[in-house]
XYZ file of N, CA and C in Angstrom:
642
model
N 34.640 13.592 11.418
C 35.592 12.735 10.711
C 35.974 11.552 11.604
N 36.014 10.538 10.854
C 36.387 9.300 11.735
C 37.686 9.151 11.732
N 38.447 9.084 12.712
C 39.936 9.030 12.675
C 40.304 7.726 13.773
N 38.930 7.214 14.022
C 39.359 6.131 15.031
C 38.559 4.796 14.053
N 39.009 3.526 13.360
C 38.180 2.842 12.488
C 37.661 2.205 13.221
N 37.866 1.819 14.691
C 37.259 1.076 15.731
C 35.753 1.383 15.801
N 35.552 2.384 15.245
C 34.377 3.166 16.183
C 33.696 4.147 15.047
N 32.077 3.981 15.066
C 31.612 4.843 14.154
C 30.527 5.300 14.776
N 30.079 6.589 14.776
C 28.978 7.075 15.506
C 27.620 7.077 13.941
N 26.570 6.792 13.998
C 25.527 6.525 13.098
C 24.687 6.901 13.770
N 23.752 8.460 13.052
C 23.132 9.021 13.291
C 21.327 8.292 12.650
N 19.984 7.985 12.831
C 19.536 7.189 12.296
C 18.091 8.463 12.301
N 17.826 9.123 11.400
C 16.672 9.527 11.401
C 15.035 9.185 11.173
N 14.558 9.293 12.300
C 13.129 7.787 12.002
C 12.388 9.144 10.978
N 12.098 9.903 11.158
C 10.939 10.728 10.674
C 9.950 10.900 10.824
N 9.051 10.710 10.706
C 7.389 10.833 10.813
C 6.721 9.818 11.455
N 5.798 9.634 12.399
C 5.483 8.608 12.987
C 3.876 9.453 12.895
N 2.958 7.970 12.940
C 1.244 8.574 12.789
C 0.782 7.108 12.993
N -0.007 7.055 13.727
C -1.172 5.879 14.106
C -2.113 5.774 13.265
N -2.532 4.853 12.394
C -3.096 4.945 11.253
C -4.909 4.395 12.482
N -6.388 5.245 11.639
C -7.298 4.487 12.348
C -7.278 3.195 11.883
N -8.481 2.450 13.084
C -8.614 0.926 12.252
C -9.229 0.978 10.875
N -10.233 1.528 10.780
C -11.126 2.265 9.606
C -10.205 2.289 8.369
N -9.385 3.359 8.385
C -8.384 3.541 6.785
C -7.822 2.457 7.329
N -7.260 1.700 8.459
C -6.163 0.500 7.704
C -6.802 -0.320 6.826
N -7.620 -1.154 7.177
C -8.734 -1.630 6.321
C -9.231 -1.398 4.789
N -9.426 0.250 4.998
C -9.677 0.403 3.562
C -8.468 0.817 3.282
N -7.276 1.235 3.111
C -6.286 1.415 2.394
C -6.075 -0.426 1.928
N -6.312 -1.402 2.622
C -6.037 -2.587 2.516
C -6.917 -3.010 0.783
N -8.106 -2.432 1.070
C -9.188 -2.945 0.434
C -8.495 -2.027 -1.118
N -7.568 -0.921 -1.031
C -7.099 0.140 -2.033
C -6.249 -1.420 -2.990
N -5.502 -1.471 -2.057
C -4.367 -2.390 -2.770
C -5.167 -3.570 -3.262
N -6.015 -4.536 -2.769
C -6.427 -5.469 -3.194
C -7.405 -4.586 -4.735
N -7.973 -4.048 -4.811
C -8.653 -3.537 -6.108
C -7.661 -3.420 -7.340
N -6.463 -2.432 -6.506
C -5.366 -2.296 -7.505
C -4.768 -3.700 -8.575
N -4.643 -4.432 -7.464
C -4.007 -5.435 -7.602
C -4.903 -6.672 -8.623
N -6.454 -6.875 -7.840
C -6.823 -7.444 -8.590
C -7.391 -7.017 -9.966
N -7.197 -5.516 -10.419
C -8.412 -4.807 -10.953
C -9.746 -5.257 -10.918
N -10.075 -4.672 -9.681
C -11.151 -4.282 -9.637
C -11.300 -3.316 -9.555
N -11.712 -2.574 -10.618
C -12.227 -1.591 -10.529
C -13.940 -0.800 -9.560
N -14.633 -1.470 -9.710
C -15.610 -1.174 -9.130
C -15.389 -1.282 -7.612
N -14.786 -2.049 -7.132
C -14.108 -1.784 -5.468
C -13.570 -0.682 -5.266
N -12.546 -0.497 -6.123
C -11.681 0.494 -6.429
C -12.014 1.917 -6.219
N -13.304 2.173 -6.941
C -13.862 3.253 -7.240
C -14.789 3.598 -5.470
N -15.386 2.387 -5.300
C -16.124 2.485 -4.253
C -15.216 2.920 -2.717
N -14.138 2.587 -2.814
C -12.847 2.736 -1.869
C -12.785 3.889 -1.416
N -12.533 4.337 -2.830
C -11.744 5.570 -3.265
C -12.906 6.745 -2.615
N -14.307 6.999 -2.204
C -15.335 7.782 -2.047
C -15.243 7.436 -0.740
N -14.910 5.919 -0.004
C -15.054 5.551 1.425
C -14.177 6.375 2.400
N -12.816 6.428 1.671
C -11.430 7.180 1.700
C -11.363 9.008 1.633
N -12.512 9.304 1.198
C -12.918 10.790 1.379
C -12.272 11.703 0.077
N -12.232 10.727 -1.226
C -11.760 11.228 -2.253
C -12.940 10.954 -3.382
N -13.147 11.412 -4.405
C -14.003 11.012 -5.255
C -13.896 9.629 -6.664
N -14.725 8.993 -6.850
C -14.382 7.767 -7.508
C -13.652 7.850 -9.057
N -13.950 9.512 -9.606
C -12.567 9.790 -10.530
C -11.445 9.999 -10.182
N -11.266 9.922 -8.803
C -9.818 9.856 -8.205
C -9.304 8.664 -8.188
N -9.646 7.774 -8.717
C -9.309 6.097 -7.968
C -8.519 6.148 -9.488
N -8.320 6.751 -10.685
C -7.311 6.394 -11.483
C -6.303 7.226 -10.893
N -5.865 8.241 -10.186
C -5.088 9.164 -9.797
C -4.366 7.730 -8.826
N -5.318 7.550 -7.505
C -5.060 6.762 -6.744
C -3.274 5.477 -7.127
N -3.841 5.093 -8.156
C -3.395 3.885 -8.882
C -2.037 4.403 -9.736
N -2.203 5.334 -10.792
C -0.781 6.014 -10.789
C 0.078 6.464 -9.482
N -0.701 6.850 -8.569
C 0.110 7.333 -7.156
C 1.333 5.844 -6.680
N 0.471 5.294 -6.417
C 0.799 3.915 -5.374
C 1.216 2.933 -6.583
N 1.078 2.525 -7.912
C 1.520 1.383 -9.027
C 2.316 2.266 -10.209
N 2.173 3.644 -10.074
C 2.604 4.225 -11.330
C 2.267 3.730 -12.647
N 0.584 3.214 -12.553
C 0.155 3.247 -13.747
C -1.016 3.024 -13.686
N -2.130 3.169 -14.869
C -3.513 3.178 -15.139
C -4.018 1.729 -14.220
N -5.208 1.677 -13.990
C -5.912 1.087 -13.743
C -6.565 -0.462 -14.385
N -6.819 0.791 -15.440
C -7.022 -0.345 -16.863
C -6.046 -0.974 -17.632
N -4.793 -1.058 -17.388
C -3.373 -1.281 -17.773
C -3.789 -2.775 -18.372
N -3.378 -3.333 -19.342
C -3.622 -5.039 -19.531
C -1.968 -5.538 -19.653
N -1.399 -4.913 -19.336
C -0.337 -5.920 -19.465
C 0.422 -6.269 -17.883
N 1.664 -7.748 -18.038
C 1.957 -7.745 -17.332
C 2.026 -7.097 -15.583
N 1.266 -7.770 -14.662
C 1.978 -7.108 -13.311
C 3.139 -6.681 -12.907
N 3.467 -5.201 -12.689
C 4.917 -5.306 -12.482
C 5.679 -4.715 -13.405
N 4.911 -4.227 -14.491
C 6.083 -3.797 -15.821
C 5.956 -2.525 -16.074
N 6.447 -2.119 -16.736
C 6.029 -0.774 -17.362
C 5.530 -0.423 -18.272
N 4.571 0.642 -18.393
C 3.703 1.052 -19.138
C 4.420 1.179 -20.717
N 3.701 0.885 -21.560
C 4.007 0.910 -22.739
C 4.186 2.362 -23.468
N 4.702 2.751 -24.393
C 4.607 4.635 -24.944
C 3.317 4.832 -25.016
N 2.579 4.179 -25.614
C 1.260 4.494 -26.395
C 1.023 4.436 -25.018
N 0.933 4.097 -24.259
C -0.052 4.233 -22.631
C 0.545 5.414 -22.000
N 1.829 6.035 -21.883
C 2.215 6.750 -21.462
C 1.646 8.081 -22.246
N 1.900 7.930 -23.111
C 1.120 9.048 -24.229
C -0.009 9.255 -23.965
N -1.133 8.612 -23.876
C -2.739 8.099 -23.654
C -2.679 9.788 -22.337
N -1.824 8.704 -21.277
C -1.825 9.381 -19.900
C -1.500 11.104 -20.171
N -0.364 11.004 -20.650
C 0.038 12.619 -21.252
C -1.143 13.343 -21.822
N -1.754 12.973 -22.965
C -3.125 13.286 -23.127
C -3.786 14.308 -22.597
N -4.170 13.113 -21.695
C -5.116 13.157 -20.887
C -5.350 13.994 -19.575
N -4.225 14.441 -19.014
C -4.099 15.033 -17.535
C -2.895 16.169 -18.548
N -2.612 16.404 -19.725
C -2.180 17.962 -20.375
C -2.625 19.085 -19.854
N -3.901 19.452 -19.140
C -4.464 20.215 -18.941
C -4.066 20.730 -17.334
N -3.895 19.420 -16.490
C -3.741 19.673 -15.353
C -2.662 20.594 -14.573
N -2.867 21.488 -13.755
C -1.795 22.522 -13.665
C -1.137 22.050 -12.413
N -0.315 22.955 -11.711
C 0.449 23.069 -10.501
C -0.657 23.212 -8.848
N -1.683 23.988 -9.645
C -3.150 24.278 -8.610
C -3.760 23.127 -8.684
N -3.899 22.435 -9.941
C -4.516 21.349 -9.715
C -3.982 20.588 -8.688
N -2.999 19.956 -8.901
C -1.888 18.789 -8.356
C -2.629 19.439 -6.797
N -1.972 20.583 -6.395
C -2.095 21.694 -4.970
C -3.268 21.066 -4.364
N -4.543 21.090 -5.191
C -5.742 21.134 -4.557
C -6.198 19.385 -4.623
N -5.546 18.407 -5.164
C -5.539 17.617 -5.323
C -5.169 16.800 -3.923
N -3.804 17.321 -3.533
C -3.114 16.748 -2.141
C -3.616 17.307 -1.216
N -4.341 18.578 -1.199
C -5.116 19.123 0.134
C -6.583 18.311 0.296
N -6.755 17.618 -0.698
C -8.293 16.902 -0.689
C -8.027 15.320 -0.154
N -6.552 15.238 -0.450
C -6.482 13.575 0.230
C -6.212 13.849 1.975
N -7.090 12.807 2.440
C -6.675 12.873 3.749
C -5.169 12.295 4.111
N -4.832 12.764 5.834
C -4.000 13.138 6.449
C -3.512 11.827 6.246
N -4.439 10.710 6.487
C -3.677 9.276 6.647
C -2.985 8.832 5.212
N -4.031 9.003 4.308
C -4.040 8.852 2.608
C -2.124 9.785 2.280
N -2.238 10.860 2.476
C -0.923 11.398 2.106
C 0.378 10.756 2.590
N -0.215 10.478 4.264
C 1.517 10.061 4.581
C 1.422 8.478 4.272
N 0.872 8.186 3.678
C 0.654 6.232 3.559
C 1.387 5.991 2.196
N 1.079 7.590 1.472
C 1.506 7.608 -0.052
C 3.159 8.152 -0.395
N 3.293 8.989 1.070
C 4.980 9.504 1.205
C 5.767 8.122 1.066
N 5.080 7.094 2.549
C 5.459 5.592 2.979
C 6.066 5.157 1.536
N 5.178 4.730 0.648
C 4.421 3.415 -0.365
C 5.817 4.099 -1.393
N 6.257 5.586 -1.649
C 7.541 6.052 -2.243
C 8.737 5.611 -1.791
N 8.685 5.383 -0.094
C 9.915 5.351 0.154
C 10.406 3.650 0.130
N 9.131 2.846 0.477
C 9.267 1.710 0.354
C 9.702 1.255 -0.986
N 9.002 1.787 -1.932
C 9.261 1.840 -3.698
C 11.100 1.917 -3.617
N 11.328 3.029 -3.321
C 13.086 3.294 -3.718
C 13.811 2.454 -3.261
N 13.559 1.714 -1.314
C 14.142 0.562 -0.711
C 14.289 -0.419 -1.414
N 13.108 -0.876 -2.167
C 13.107 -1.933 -2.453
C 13.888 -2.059 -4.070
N 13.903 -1.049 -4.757
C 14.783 -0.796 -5.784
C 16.237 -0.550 -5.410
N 16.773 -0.238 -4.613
C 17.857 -0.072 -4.302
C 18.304 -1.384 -4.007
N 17.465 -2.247 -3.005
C 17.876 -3.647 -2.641
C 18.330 -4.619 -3.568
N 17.601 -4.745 -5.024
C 18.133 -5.155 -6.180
C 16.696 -5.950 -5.673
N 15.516 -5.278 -5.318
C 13.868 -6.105 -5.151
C 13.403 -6.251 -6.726
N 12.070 -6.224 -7.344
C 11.289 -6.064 -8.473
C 10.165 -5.627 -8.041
N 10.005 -4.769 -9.145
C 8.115 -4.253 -8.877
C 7.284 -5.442 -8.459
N 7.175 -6.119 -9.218
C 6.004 -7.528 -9.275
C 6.193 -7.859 -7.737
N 7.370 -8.020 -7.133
C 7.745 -9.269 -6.287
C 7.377 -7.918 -4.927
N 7.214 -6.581 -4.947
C 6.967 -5.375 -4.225
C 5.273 -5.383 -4.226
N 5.153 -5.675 -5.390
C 3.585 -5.575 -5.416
C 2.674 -6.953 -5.088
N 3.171 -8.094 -5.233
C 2.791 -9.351 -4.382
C 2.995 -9.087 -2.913
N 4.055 -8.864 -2.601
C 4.171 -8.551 -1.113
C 2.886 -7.397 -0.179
N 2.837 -6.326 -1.476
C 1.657 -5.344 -0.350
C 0.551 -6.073 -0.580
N 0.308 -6.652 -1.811
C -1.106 -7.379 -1.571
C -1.381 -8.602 -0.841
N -0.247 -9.164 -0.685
C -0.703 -10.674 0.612
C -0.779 -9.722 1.811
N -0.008 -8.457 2.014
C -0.229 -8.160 3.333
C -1.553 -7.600 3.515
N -1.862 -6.907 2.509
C -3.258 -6.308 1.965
C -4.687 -7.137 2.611
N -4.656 -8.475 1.884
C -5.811 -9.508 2.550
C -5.584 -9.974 3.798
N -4.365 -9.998 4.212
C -4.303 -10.578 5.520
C -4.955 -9.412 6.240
N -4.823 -7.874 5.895
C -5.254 -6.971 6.924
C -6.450 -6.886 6.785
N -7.092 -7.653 5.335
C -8.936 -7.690 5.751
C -9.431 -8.634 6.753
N -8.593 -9.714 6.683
C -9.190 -10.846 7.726
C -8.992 -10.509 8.969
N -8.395 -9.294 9.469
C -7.998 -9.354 11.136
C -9.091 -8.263 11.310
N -9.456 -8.274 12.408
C -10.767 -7.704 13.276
C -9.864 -6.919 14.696
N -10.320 -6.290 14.473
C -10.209 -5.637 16.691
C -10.750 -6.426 17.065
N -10.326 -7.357 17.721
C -11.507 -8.210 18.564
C -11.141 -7.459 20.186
N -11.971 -8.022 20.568
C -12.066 -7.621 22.246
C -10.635 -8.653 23.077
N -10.937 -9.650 22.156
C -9.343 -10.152 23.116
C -8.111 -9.235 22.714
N -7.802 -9.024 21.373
C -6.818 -7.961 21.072
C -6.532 -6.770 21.484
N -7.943 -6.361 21.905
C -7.856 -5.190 23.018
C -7.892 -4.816 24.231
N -7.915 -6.168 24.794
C -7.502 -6.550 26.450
C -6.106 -6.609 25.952
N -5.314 -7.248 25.454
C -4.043 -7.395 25.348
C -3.283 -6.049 25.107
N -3.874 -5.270 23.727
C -3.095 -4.181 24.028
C -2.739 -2.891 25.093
N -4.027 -2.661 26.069
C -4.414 -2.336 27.369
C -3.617 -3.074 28.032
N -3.413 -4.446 27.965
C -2.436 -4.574 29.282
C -1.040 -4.485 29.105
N -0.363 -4.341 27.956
C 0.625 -4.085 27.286
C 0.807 -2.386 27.846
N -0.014 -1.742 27.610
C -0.299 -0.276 28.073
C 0.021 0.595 29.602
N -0.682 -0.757 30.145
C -1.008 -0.208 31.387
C 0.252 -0.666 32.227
N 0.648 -1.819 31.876
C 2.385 -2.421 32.284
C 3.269 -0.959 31.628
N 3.458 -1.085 30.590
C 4.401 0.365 30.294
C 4.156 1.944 31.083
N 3.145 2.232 31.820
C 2.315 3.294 32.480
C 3.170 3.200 33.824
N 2.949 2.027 34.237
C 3.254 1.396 35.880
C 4.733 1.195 35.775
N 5.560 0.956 34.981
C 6.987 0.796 34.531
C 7.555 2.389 34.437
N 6.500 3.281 34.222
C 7.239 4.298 33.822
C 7.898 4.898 32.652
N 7.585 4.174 31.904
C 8.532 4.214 30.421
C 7.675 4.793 29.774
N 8.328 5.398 28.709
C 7.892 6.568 27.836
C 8.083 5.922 27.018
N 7.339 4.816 26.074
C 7.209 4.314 24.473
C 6.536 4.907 23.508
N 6.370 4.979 22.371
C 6.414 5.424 21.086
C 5.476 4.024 20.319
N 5.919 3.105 20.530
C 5.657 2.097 19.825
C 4.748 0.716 20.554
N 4.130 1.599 20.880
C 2.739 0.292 21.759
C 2.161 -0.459 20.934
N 1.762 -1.667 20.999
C 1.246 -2.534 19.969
C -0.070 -2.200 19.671
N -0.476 -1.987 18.290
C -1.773 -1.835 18.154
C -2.236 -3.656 17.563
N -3.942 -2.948 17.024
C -4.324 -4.773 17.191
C -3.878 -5.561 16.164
N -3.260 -4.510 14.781
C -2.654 -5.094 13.371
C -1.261 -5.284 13.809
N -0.887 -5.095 14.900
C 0.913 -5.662 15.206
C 0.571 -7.208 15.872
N -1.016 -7.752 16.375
C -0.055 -8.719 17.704
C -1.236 -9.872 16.187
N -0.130 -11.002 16.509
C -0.488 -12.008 15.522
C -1.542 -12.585 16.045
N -2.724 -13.161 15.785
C -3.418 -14.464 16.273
C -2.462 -15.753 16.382
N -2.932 -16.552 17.675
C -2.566 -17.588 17.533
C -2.918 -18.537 16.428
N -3.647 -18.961 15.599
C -3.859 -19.082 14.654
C -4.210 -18.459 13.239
N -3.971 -18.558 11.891
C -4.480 -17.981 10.932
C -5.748 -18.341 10.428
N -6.862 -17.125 10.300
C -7.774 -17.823 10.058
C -7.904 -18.148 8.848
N -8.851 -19.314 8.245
C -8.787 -20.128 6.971
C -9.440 -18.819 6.366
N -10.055 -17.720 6.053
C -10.390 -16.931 5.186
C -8.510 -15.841 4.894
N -8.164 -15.623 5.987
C -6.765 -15.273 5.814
C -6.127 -16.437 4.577
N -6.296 -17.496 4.271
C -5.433 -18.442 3.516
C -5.850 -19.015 2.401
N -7.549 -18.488 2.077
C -7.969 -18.456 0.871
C -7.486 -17.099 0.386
N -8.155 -16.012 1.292
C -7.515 -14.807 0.235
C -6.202 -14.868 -0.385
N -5.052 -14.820 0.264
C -3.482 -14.894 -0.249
C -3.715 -15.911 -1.466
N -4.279 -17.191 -1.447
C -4.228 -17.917 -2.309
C -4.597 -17.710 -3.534
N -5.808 -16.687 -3.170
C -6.601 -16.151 -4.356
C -6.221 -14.808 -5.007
N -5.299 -14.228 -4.397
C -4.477 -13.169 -4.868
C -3.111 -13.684 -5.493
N -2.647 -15.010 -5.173
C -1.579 -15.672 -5.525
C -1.848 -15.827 -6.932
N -2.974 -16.252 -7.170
C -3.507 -17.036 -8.181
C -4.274 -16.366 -9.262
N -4.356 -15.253 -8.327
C -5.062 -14.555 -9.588
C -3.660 -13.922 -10.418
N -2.612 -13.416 -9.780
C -1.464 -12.673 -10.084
C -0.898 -13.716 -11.198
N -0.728 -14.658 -10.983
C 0.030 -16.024 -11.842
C -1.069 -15.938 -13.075
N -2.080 -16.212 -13.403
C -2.889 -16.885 -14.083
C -3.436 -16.044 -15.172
N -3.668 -14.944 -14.264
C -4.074 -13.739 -15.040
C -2.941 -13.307 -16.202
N -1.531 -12.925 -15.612
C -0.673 -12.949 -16.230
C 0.197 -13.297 -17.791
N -0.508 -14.627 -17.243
C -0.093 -15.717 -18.286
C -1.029 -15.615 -19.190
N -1.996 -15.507 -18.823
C -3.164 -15.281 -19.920
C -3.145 -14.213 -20.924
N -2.672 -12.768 -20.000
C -2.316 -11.420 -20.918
C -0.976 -12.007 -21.762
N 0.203 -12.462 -21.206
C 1.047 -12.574 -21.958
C 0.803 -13.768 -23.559
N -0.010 -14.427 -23.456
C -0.457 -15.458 -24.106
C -1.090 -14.512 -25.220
N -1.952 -13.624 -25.294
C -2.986 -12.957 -26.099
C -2.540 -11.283 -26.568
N -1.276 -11.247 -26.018
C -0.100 -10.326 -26.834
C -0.021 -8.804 -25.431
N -0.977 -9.577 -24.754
C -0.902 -8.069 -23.760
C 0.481 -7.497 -23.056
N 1.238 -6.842 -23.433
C 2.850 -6.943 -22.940
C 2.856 -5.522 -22.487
């Protein structure tokens, strides 16, 4: 009990911490850009790279967008009854073993990326965020994480970042990997993609809303 208002003790629980490989960052990257742009055929191809099977890549997409794949309406909205129904359908059959054997088949990185992508979901609803403006955000970050490489300079840097904290003595948690340290420049394929995910999100949009897709 606080009986002093000067003063508040705040307890802050981090939770789970995991080093994602370079490998899944990449393709989880390549997850969201499919989602996002529908593509499906990326999508599918991802989804088998990822150590799941390519009828999983509609599972995938309800997981992380909470909705079909093939969805035509608006980015960002919610599924219509008749789509929700469709879905009901369709996965009626699926049991409690299913679901079970379902999450034991996604890998280690795949599960806690998907705990993440929930909790980020509720933050950003709580903040007074929007789906759309949640789902633009993972996908610019999405292409930017295709354009960055391990390069060999990034990994002299994080080594010496390493080897200073070793010689210091300090016990960190949070060493820079090569998707934390920025390039000094952005490269111009970094600034077509965003553009082209910008643009596809706007255009596409307008087009479904134009031709009754809601």
């Amino acid at each position: 009990q606080n009986k002093d208002p000067l003063y508040e003790l705040v307890v802050l629980d981090h939770g789970m911490y995991r080093r994602l490989e370079p490998n899944f960052r990449r393709l989880y990257c390549q997850l969201w850009e499919s989602l996002l742009l529908r593509d499906h055929n990326l999508g599918r191809r991802t989804a088998i790279s990822l150590g799941v099977s390519a009828e999983d890549y509609e599972v995938l997409s309800l997981i992380f967008t909470f909705r079909s794949p093939k969805h035509k309406q608006k980015m960002g909205t919610r599924m219509t009854k008749e789509q929700r129904k469709e879905l009901r359908e369709k996965f009626k059959h699926v049991t409690h073993a299913d679901v079970n054997s379902f999450m034991k088949r996604l890998p280690r990185d795949l599960l806690f990326v998907s705990r993440t992508s929930n909790i980020v979901r509720s933050l950003n609803k709580s903040l007074g965020g929007t789906t759309r403006g949640r789902f633009k955000t993972m996908g610019e970050s999405a292409v930017r994480g295709l354009t960055l490489e391990n390069s060999k300079l990034l990994e002299e840097s994080i080594n010496e970042r390493k080897h200073e904290a070793i010689c210091q003595g300090a016990y960190r948690i949070n060493l820079p990997v090569a998707s934390e340290i920025d390039p000094p420049h952005k490269p111009i394929s970094e600034i077509i993609e965003v553009f082209r995910l910008r643009f596809y999100l706007e255009v596409i949009d307008r087009i479904m809303l134009v031709f009754g897709y809601r």
